[in-house]
Amino acid sequence: TYMQANYAEEPALLQFVLEANLGLRLSKKNNIWLDIGIMPSHLGFEGPISSDCWTLSRSMAAENSPYFQTGARLGYTSKNEKWNFSVLALNGWQNITRKDNFSLINWGTQLQYKPGSETVINYSTFIGTVFPDSARRMRYFRNLYAIFPLTTKWGLILGTDIGQEQT
């Protein structure tokens, strides 16, 4: 199952937690939030819940990016709710607990524009490592996608991922 495949390295109790986070609004005037916990990934347009995805099966692009991330997200949404910007400090690439011998914090950014009620243009980045300090190799990942609803039954998703990892 999804949980068995993606949470296999987590402690037994955490293998049943899909999401768990706490959000704190930092400003009364502006929509600035600090979220901490297990959150959906800021990379990609597909998630673990099939009914939230446009297709019943996962794309190859979705299988090569994380479905969830653990850490902290500082986010700002504009007053007209068309722009969203986030900076993330993360434990790693799809893991909940901090692994032994991993001293580096991973970082991410997300810039999202919603010109209409369902149209979304998104650019996200990740910089970090999935290797312990003794064998650290940096990973750089960028994700760009746009979702365009064409009719009530048809839509178009255009997306690309570019990833690099040191050898």
Tab-separated table of C-alpha atoms in Angstrom:
chain	number	residue	atom	x	y	z
A	1	THR	CA	0.000	0.000	0.000
A	2	TYR	CA	0.995	3.662	-0.176
A	3	MET	CA	1.663	3.769	3.572
A	4	GLN	CA	3.772	0.585	3.553
A	5	ALA	CA	5.866	1.738	0.589
A	6	ASN	CA	6.407	5.362	1.594
A	7	TYR	CA	6.629	5.102	5.389
A	8	ALA	CA	8.642	1.867	5.706
A	9	GLU	CA	11.634	3.578	7.364
A	10	GLU	CA	9.538	5.438	9.956
A	11	PRO	CA	8.816	4.253	13.522
A	12	ALA	CA	5.739	2.017	13.721
A	13	LEU	CA	3.479	4.678	15.269
A	14	LEU	CA	4.261	7.209	12.527
A	15	GLN	CA	3.555	4.743	9.717
A	16	PHE	CA	-0.142	5.590	10.010
A	17	VAL	CA	0.116	9.400	9.904
A	18	LEU	CA	-0.690	10.888	6.502
A	19	GLU	CA	-0.561	14.537	7.630
A	20	ALA	CA	-0.181	16.275	10.985
A	21	ASN	CA	0.772	19.909	11.261
A	22	LEU	CA	0.211	22.989	13.350
A	23	GLY	CA	-0.281	26.429	11.811
A	24	LEU	CA	0.243	29.803	13.427
A	25	ARG	CA	-0.832	33.069	11.789
A	26	LEU	CA	2.021	35.529	12.317
A	27	SER	CA	0.311	38.754	11.224
A	28	LYS	CA	-3.141	40.231	11.748
A	29	LYS	CA	-2.806	42.508	8.700
A	30	ASN	CA	-1.185	40.071	6.259
A	31	ASN	CA	-1.802	36.420	5.485
A	32	ILE	CA	1.541	35.109	6.803
A	33	TRP	CA	1.594	31.636	8.328
A	34	LEU	CA	4.138	29.366	9.963
A	35	ASP	CA	3.229	25.690	9.599
A	36	ILE	CA	5.194	22.935	11.329
A	37	GLY	CA	4.733	19.183	10.956
A	38	ILE	CA	4.057	16.537	8.326
A	39	MET	CA	2.687	18.344	5.279
A	40	PRO	CA	1.857	17.591	1.662
A	41	SER	CA	4.846	18.070	-0.591
A	42	HIS	CA	5.334	21.450	-2.222
A	43	LEU	CA	6.689	19.641	-5.299
A	44	GLY	CA	4.377	18.274	-7.985
A	45	PHE	CA	0.705	18.333	-8.826
A	46	GLU	CA	-0.261	14.859	-7.577
A	47	GLY	CA	-0.710	13.633	-4.037
A	48	PRO	CA	-1.274	10.351	-2.212
A	49	ILE	CA	-5.083	10.576	-2.204
A	50	SER	CA	-6.352	9.333	-5.579
A	51	SER	CA	-9.617	11.284	-5.452
A	52	ASP	CA	-7.600	14.537	-5.260
A	53	CYS	CA	-5.662	13.698	-8.434
A	54	TRP	CA	-6.840	14.122	-12.017
A	55	THR	CA	-5.926	10.545	-12.951
A	56	LEU	CA	-6.497	7.291	-11.094
A	57	SER	CA	-2.905	6.155	-11.488
A	58	ARG	CA	0.244	8.048	-10.562
A	59	SER	CA	2.394	9.599	-13.250
A	60	MET	CA	6.111	8.851	-13.448
A	61	ALA	CA	6.770	12.484	-12.511
A	62	ALA	CA	4.853	11.987	-9.259
A	63	GLU	CA	6.843	8.868	-8.437
A	64	ASN	CA	10.086	10.837	-8.695
A	65	SER	CA	9.097	13.581	-6.255
A	66	PRO	CA	7.996	13.363	-2.614
A	67	TYR	CA	4.335	13.055	-1.619
A	68	PHE	CA	4.942	14.499	1.850
A	69	GLN	CA	7.577	16.463	3.725
A	70	THR	CA	8.276	17.185	7.367
A	71	GLY	CA	9.559	20.475	8.657
A	72	ALA	CA	8.526	24.119	8.777
A	73	ARG	CA	6.918	26.287	6.118
A	74	LEU	CA	6.751	30.075	6.232
A	75	GLY	CA	4.098	31.147	3.756
A	76	TYR	CA	2.573	34.364	2.493
A	77	THR	CA	-0.639	34.683	0.478
A	78	SER	CA	-1.509	38.007	-1.153
A	79	LYS	CA	-4.678	39.859	-0.144
A	80	ASN	CA	-6.342	38.988	-3.463
A	81	GLU	CA	-5.274	35.333	-2.926
A	82	LYS	CA	-3.715	35.134	-6.397
A	83	TRP	CA	-0.095	34.852	-5.182
A	84	ASN	CA	1.404	32.437	-2.677
A	85	PHE	CA	5.060	32.309	-1.681
A	86	SER	CA	6.612	29.823	0.757
A	87	VAL	CA	10.054	29.027	2.131
A	88	LEU	CA	10.518	25.597	3.710
A	89	ALA	CA	13.077	24.053	6.092
A	90	LEU	CA	12.764	20.277	5.780
A	91	ASN	CA	13.971	17.055	7.417
A	92	GLY	CA	14.674	15.533	4.033
A	93	TRP	CA	13.075	14.057	0.966
A	94	GLN	CA	9.879	12.320	2.096
A	95	ASN	CA	10.763	11.288	5.623
A	96	ILE	CA	9.223	12.175	8.969
A	97	THR	CA	11.955	11.499	11.492
A	98	ARG	CA	15.413	12.979	11.304
A	99	LYS	CA	17.852	10.210	10.455
A	100	ASP	CA	21.124	9.606	12.303
A	101	ASN	CA	24.192	11.237	10.748
A	102	PHE	CA	22.121	13.756	8.771
A	103	SER	CA	23.153	17.201	9.996
A	104	LEU	CA	22.106	19.218	6.958
A	105	ILE	CA	18.728	20.965	6.817
A	106	ASN	CA	17.055	20.750	3.413
A	107	TRP	CA	15.425	23.820	1.887
A	108	GLY	CA	12.562	24.464	-0.481
A	109	THR	CA	10.698	27.340	-2.066
A	110	GLN	CA	7.333	27.619	-3.770
A	111	LEU	CA	5.855	30.397	-5.877
A	112	GLN	CA	2.261	29.918	-6.961
A	113	TYR	CA	-0.019	32.134	-9.062
A	114	LYS	CA	-3.770	31.580	-9.372
A	115	PRO	CA	-5.130	33.968	-12.018
A	116	GLY	CA	-8.570	32.316	-11.934
A	117	SER	CA	-10.555	30.182	-9.554
A	118	GLU	CA	-9.035	26.879	-10.760
A	119	THR	CA	-6.052	27.859	-12.923
A	120	VAL	CA	-2.722	27.363	-11.128
A	121	ILE	CA	0.840	28.131	-12.208
A	122	ASN	CA	3.457	26.775	-9.792
A	123	TYR	CA	7.260	26.837	-9.514
A	124	SER	CA	8.949	24.951	-6.662
A	125	THR	CA	12.537	24.160	-5.698
A	126	PHE	CA	14.366	21.791	-3.358
A	127	ILE	CA	18.001	21.802	-2.295
A	128	GLY	CA	19.357	19.239	0.136
A	129	THR	CA	20.549	15.679	0.487
A	130	VAL	CA	19.163	12.212	1.044
A	131	PHE	CA	22.543	10.803	2.043
A	132	PRO	CA	24.224	10.749	5.479
A	133	ASP	CA	27.022	13.195	6.266
A	134	SER	CA	29.695	10.577	5.447
A	135	ALA	CA	28.468	10.247	1.843
A	136	ARG	CA	26.666	13.549	1.367
A	137	ARG	CA	25.705	14.338	-2.190
A	138	MET	CA	23.556	17.376	-2.853
A	139	ARG	CA	20.218	17.112	-4.656
A	140	TYR	CA	18.776	20.032	-6.616
A	141	PHE	CA	15.214	19.723	-7.853
A	142	ARG	CA	12.950	22.157	-9.677
A	143	ASN	CA	9.307	21.630	-10.506
A	144	LEU	CA	7.179	23.757	-12.831
A	145	TYR	CA	3.556	23.043	-13.656
A	146	ALA	CA	0.390	24.739	-14.818
A	147	ILE	CA	-3.180	23.504	-14.435
A	148	PHE	CA	-5.773	24.850	-16.879
A	149	PRO	CA	-9.441	23.807	-16.648
A	150	LEU	CA	-10.798	23.829	-20.218
A	151	THR	CA	-14.421	22.842	-19.525
A	152	THR	CA	-16.261	21.359	-16.550
A	153	LYS	CA	-15.078	17.883	-17.634
A	154	TRP	CA	-11.750	18.549	-19.353
A	155	GLY	CA	-8.541	20.156	-18.228
A	156	LEU	CA	-4.888	20.353	-19.096
A	157	ILE	CA	-1.823	19.929	-16.886
A	158	LEU	CA	1.575	20.884	-18.224
A	159	GLY	CA	4.511	20.043	-16.010
A	160	THR	CA	8.213	19.453	-15.966
A	161	ASP	CA	10.713	18.390	-13.329
A	162	ILE	CA	14.452	18.949	-13.490
A	163	GLY	CA	16.629	17.232	-10.930
A	164	GLN	CA	20.343	16.931	-10.380
A	165	GLU	CA	22.298	14.998	-7.814
A	166	GLN	CA	26.027	15.017	-7.175
A	167	THR	CA	27.861	11.814	-7.961
